[in-house]
Short mmCIF file of C-alpha atoms in Angstrom, two decimals:
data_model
loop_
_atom_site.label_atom_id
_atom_site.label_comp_id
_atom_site.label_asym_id
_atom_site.label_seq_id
_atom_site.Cartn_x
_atom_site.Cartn_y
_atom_site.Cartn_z
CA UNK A 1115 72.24 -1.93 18.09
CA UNK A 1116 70.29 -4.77 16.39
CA UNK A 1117 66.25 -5.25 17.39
CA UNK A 1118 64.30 -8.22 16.60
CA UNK A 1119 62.00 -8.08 13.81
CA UNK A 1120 59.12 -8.99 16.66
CA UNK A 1121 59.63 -6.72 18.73
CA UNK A 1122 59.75 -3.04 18.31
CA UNK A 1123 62.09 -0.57 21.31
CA UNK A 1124 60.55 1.10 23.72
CA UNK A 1125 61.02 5.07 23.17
CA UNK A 1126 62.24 7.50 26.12
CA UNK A 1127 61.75 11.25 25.42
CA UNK A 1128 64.44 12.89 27.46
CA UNK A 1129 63.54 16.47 26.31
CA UNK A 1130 60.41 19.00 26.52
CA UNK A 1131 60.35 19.13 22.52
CA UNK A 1132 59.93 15.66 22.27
CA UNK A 1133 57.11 15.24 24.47
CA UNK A 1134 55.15 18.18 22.78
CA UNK A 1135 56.20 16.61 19.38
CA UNK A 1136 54.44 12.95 20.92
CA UNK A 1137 51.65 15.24 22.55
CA UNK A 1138 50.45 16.70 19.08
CA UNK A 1139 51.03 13.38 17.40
CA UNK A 1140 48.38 12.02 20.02
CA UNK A 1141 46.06 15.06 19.23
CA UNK A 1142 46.60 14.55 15.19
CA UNK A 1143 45.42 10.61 16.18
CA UNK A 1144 42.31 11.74 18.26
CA UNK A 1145 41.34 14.54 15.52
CA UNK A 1146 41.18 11.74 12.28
CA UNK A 1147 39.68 9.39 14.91
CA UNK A 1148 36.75 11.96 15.31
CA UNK A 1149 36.53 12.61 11.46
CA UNK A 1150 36.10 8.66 11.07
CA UNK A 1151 33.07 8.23 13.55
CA UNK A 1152 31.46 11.12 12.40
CA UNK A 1153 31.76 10.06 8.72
CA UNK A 1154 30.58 6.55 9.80
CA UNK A 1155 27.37 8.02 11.49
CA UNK A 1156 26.55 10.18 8.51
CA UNK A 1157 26.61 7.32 6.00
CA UNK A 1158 24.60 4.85 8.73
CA UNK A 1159 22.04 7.83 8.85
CA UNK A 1160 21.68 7.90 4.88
CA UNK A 1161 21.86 3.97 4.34
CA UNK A 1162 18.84 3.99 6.79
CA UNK A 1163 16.65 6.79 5.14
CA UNK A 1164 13.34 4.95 4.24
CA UNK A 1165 13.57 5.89 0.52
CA UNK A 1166 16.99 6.22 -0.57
CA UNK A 1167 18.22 4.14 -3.26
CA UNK A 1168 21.84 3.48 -4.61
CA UNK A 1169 22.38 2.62 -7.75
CA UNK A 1170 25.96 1.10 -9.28
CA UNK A 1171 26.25 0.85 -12.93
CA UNK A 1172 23.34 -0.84 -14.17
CA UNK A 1173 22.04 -2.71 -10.95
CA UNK A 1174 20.11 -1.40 -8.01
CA UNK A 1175 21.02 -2.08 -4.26
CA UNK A 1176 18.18 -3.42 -2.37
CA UNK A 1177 17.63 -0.95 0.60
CA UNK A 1178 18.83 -2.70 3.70
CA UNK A 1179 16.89 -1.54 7.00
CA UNK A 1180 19.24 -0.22 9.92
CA UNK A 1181 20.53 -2.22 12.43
CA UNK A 1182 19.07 -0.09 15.25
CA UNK A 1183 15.13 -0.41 14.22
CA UNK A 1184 15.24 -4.55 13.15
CA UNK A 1185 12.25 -4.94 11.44
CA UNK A 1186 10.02 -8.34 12.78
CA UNK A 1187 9.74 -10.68 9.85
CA UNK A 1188 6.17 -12.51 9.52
CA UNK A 1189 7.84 -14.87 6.87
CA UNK A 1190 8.70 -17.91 10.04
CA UNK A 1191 6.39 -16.52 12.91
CA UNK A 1192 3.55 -19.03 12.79
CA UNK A 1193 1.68 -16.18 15.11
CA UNK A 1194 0.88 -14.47 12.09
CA UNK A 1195 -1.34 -17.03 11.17
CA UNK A 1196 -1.11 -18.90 7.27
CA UNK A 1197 -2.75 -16.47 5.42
CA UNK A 1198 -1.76 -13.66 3.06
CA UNK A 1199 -3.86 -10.66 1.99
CA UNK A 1200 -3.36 -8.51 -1.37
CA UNK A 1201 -4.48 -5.12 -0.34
CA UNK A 1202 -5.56 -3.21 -3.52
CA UNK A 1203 -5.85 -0.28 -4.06
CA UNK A 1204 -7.61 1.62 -7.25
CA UNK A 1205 -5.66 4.46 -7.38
CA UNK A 1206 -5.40 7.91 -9.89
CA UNK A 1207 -2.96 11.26 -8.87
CA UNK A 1208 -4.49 11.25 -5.26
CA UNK A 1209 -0.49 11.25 -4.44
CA UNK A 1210 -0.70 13.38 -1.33
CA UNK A 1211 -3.70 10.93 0.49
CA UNK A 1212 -1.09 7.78 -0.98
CA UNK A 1213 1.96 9.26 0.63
CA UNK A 1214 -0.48 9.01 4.05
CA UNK A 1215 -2.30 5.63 3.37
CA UNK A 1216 1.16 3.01 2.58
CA UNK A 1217 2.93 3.67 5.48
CA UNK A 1218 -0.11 3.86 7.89
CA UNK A 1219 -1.40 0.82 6.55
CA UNK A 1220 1.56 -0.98 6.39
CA UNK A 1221 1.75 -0.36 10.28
CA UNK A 1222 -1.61 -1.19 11.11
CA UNK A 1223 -1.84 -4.77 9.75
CA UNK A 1224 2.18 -5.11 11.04
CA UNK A 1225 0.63 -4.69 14.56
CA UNK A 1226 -2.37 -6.74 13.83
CA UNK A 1227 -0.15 -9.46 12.37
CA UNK A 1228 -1.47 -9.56 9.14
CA UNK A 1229 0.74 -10.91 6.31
CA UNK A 1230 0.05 -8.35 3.23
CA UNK A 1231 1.32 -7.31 -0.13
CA UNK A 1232 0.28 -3.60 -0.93
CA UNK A 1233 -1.03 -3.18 -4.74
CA UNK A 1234 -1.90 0.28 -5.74
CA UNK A 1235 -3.06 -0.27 -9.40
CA UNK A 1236 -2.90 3.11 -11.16
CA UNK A 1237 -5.16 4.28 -13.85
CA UNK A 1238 -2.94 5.64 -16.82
CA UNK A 1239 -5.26 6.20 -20.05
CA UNK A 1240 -7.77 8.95 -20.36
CA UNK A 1241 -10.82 7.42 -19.82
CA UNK A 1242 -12.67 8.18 -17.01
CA UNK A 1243 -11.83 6.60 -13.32
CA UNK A 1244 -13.00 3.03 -13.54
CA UNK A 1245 -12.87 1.56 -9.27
CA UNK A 1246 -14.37 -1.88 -10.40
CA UNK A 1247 -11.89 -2.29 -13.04
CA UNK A 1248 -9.02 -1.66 -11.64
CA UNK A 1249 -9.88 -3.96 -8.58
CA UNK A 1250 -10.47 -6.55 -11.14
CA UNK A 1251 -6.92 -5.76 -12.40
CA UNK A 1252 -5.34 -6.26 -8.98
CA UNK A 1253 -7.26 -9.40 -8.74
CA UNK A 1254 -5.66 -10.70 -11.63
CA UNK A 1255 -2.09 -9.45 -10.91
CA UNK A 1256 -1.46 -10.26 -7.56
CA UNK A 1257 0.03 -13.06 -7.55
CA UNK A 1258 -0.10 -16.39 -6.47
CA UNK A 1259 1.47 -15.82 -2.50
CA UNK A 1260 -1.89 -14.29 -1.28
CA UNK A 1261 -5.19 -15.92 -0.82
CA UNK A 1262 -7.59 -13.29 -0.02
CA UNK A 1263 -7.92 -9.64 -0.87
CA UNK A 1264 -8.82 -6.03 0.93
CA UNK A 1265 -10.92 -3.88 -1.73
CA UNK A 1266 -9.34 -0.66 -0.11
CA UNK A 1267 -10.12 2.80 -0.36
CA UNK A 1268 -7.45 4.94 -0.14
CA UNK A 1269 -8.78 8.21 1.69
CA UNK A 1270 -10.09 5.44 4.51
CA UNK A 1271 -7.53 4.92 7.18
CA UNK A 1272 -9.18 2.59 9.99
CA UNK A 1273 -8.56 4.18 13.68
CA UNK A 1274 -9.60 0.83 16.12
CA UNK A 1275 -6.87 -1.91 16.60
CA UNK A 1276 -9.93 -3.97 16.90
CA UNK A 1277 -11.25 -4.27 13.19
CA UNK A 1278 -10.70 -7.78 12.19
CA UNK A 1279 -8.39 -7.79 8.34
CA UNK A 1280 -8.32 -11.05 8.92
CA UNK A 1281 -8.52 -14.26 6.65
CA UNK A 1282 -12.63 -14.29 5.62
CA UNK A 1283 -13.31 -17.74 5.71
CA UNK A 1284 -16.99 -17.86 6.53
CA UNK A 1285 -17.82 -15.16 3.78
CA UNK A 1286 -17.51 -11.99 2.58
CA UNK A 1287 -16.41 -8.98 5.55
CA UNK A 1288 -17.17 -5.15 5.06
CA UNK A 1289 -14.76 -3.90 7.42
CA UNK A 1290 -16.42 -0.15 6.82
CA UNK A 1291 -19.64 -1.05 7.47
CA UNK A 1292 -22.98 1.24 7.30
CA UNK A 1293 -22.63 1.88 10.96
CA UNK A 1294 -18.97 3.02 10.85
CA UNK A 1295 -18.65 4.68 7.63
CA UNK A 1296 -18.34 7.94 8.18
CA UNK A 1297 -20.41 9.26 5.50
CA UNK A 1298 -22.33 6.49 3.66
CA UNK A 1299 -25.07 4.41 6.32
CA UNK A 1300 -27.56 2.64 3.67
CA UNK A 1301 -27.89 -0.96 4.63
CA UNK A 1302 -26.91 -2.63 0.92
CA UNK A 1303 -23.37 -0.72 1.21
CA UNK A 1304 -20.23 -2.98 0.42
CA UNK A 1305 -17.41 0.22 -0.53
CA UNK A 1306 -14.95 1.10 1.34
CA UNK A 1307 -13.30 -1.58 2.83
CA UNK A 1308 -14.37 -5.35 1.46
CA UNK A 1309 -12.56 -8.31 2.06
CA UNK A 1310 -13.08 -11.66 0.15
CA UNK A 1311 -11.00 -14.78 -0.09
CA UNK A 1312 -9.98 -15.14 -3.83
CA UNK A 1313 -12.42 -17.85 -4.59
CA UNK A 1314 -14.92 -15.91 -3.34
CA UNK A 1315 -14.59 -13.15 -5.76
CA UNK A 1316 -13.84 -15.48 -8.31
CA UNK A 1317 -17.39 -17.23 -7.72
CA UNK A 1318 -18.85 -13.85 -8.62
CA UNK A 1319 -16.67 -13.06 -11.22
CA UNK A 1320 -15.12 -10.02 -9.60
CA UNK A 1321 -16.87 -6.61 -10.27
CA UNK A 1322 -18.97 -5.19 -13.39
CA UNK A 1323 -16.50 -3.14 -15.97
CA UNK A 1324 -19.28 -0.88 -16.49
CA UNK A 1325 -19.16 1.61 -14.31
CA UNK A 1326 -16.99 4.64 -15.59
CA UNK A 1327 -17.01 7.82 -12.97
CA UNK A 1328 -17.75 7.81 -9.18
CA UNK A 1329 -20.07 5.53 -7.54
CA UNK A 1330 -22.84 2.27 -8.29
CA UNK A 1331 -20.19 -0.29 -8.41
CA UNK A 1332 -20.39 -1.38 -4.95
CA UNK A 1333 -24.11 -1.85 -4.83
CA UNK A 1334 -23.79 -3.54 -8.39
CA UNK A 1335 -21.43 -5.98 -6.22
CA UNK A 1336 -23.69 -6.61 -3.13
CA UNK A 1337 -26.09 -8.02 -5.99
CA UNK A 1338 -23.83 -10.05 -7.30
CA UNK A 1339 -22.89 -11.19 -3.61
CA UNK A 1340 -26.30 -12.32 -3.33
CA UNK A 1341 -26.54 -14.46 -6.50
CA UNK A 1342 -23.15 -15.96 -5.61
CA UNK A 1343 -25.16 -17.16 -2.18
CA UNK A 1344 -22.47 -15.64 -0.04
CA UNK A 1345 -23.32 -14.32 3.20
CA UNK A 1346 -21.83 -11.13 4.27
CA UNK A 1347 -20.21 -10.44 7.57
CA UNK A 1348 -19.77 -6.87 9.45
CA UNK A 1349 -17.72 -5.94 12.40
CA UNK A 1350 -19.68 -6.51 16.13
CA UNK A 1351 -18.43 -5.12 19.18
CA UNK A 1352 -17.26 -1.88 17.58
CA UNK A 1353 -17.79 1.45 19.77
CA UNK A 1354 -16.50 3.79 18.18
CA UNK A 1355 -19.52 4.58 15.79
CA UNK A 1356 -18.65 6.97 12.64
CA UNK A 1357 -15.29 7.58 14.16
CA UNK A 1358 -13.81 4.67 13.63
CA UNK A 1359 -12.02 5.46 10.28
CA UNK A 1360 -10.89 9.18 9.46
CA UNK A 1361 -11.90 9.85 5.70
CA UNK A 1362 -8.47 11.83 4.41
CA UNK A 1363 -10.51 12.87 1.07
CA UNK A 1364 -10.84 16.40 0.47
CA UNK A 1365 -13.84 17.11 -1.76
CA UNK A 1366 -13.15 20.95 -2.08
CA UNK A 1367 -10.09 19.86 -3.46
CA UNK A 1368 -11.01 16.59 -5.56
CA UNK A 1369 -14.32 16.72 -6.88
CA UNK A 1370 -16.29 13.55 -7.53
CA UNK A 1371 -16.64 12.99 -10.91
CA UNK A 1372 -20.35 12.41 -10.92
CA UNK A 1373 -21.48 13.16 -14.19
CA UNK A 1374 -23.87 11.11 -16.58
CA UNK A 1375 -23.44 10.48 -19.74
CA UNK A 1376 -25.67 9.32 -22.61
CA UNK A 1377 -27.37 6.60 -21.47
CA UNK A 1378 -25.39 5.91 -18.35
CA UNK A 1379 -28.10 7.13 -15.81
CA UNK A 1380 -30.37 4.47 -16.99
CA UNK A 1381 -28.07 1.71 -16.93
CA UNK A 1382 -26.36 2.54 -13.99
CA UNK A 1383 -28.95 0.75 -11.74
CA UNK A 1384 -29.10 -2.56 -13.93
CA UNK A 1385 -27.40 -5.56 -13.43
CA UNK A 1386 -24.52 -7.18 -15.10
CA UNK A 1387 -24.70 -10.82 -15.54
CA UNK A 1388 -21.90 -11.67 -17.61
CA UNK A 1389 -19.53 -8.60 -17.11
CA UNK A 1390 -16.25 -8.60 -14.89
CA UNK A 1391 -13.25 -10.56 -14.77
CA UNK A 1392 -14.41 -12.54 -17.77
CA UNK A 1393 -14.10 -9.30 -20.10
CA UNK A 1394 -11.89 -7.26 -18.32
CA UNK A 1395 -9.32 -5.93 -20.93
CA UNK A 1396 -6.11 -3.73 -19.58
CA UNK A 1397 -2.45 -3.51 -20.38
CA UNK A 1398 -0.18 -3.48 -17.86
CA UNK A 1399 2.42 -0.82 -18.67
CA UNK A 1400 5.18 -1.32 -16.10
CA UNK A 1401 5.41 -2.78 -12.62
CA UNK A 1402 7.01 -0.52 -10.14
CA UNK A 1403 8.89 -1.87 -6.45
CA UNK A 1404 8.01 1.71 -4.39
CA UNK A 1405 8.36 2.38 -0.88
CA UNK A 1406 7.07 4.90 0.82
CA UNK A 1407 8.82 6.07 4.72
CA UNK A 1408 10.01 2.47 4.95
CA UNK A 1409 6.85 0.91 3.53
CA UNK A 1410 6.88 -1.41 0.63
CA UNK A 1411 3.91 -1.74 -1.93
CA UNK A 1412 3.50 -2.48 -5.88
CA UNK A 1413 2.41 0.06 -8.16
CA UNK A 1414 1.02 -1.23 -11.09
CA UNK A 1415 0.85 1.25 -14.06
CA UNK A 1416 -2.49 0.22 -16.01
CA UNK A 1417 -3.63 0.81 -19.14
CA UNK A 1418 -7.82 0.38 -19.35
CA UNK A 1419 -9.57 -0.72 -22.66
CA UNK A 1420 -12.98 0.90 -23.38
CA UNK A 1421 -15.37 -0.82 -25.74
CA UNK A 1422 -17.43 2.95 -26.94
CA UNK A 1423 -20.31 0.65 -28.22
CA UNK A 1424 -21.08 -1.11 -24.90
CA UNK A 1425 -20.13 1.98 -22.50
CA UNK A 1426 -19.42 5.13 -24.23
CA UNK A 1427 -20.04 7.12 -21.08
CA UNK A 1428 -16.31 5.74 -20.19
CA UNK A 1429 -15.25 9.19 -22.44
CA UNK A 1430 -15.80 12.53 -20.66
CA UNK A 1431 -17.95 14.01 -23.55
#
């Protein structure tokens, strides 16, 4: 008998073996079913793994975030306000308090709504730790999308939603100010946590370059705040005293590097009228897209220049 092409004839098992032969066909059906959705859940659960990358041939697959956990985008929400910050961070192997500070910080200023690029600028030669410097760097490579910067600390991780990271258009704001810094309470302090619009730090001409080793570059800055005529703004309504950032810096464990050199104990208090962003002099060695559990920042690889005549206390001996 002839059957249209459209149509296909309906099958009648008129035996036992038939029926068990259909029955395990079903089975066989259901079975590579099962093998397909569990497959497809194992690749959704690796293509949404914060840090995995896939790479085919020579070009690299952005990371795509998972349908489940949609992301809100600032980039058309005019609640998040016009402004963009460039939070830098001077940074040099303190890896393990990094791996804490990205993603927490990305989350905080998500939930304050603060638009933010994340620059962690990373010392690479083998002169001693230079903070000023390398803020200076991030100054200068962060781009033309952001408008004011965070000066950003990274064993300081703020604990109240209510600290204002916001745009600082009257002047100057020291988020971690002397009467919530958990460890440093003398009235001229600016470290920590400093924000400044760029033409702000611009009219001071960012920080001094002289400073090699821990410490004195922040109250070098609050003189050059003055000078500038800028007045500087600190939190109000805060309750939460010294508690209000948790300081993830283990001393034990990373000492300060305190020492000085030559004549750098006398010169440390001075000021510097002419130093900072006008003779800063770096390489930038490579430019590196990270993220870190789902957070995005910039790590700048950095290359600092030392000139032994004018600071030789940036060597170790």
């Amino acid at each position: 008998m002839m059957y249209s092409s459209r149509r296909k004839p309906v099958l009648y098992f008129k035996d036992d073996r038939s029926f068990l032969s259909r029955k395990c066909t079903v089975w066989k059906l259901f079975g590579l079913c099962m093998l397909f959705v569990l497959g497809s859940l194992l690749w959704v659960q690796l293509t949404c793994s914060g840090d995995m990358s896939q790479t085919v041939g020579s070009s690299h697959l952005p990371h795509q975030p998972c349908p489940v956990e949609r992301q809100s985008s600032s980039a058309d929400d005019p609640s998040w306000g016009p402004h963009k910050m460039a939070l830098i961070v001077p940074f040099r192997e303190r890896f393990e308090e990094l791996l804490v500070f990205v993603p927490y910080m990305h989350a905080f200023l998500n939930k304050k709504k603060i638009r933010h690029k994340i620059f962690i600028v990373n010392q690479l030669d083998h002169f001693r730790f230079n903070r000023a410097s390398l803020i200076n760097v991030g100054f200068m490579e962060s781009g033309n999308d952001t408008d004011y910067i965070a000066m950003h600390d990274v064993d300081l991780l703020p604990q109240n939603e209510d600290l204002d990271y916001g745009f600082p258009k009257e002047g100057p704001f020291h988020v971690a100010s002397p009467e919530l810094h958990p460890l440093y309470h003398y009235k001229t302090y600016v470290g920590g946590i400093l924000l400044l619009s760029k033409k702000h730090y611009q009219l001071c001409n960012g920080m001094s370059n002289r400073f090699w080793g821990w410490g004195r570059e922040d109250d070098e800055f609050f003189r050059r705040l003055k000078t500038a005529d800028l007045k500087l703004f600190r939190p109000t309504g805060i309750t939460t005293g010294t508690k209000t950032f948790r300081h993830i810096h283990d001393p034990g464990w990373r000492k300060r590097d305190q020492k000085r050199i030559a004549t750098q104990k006398q010169e440390q208090f001075k000021v510097d009228p002419e130093g900072g962003l006008t003779n800063l002099r770096y390489k930038v060695e490579s430019r590196q897209e990270v993220t870190i559990s789902g957070a995005p920042c910039t790590v700048i690889n950095t290359f600092l220049e030392c000139d032994l005549s004018l600071t030789p206390w940036c060597q170790s001996s």
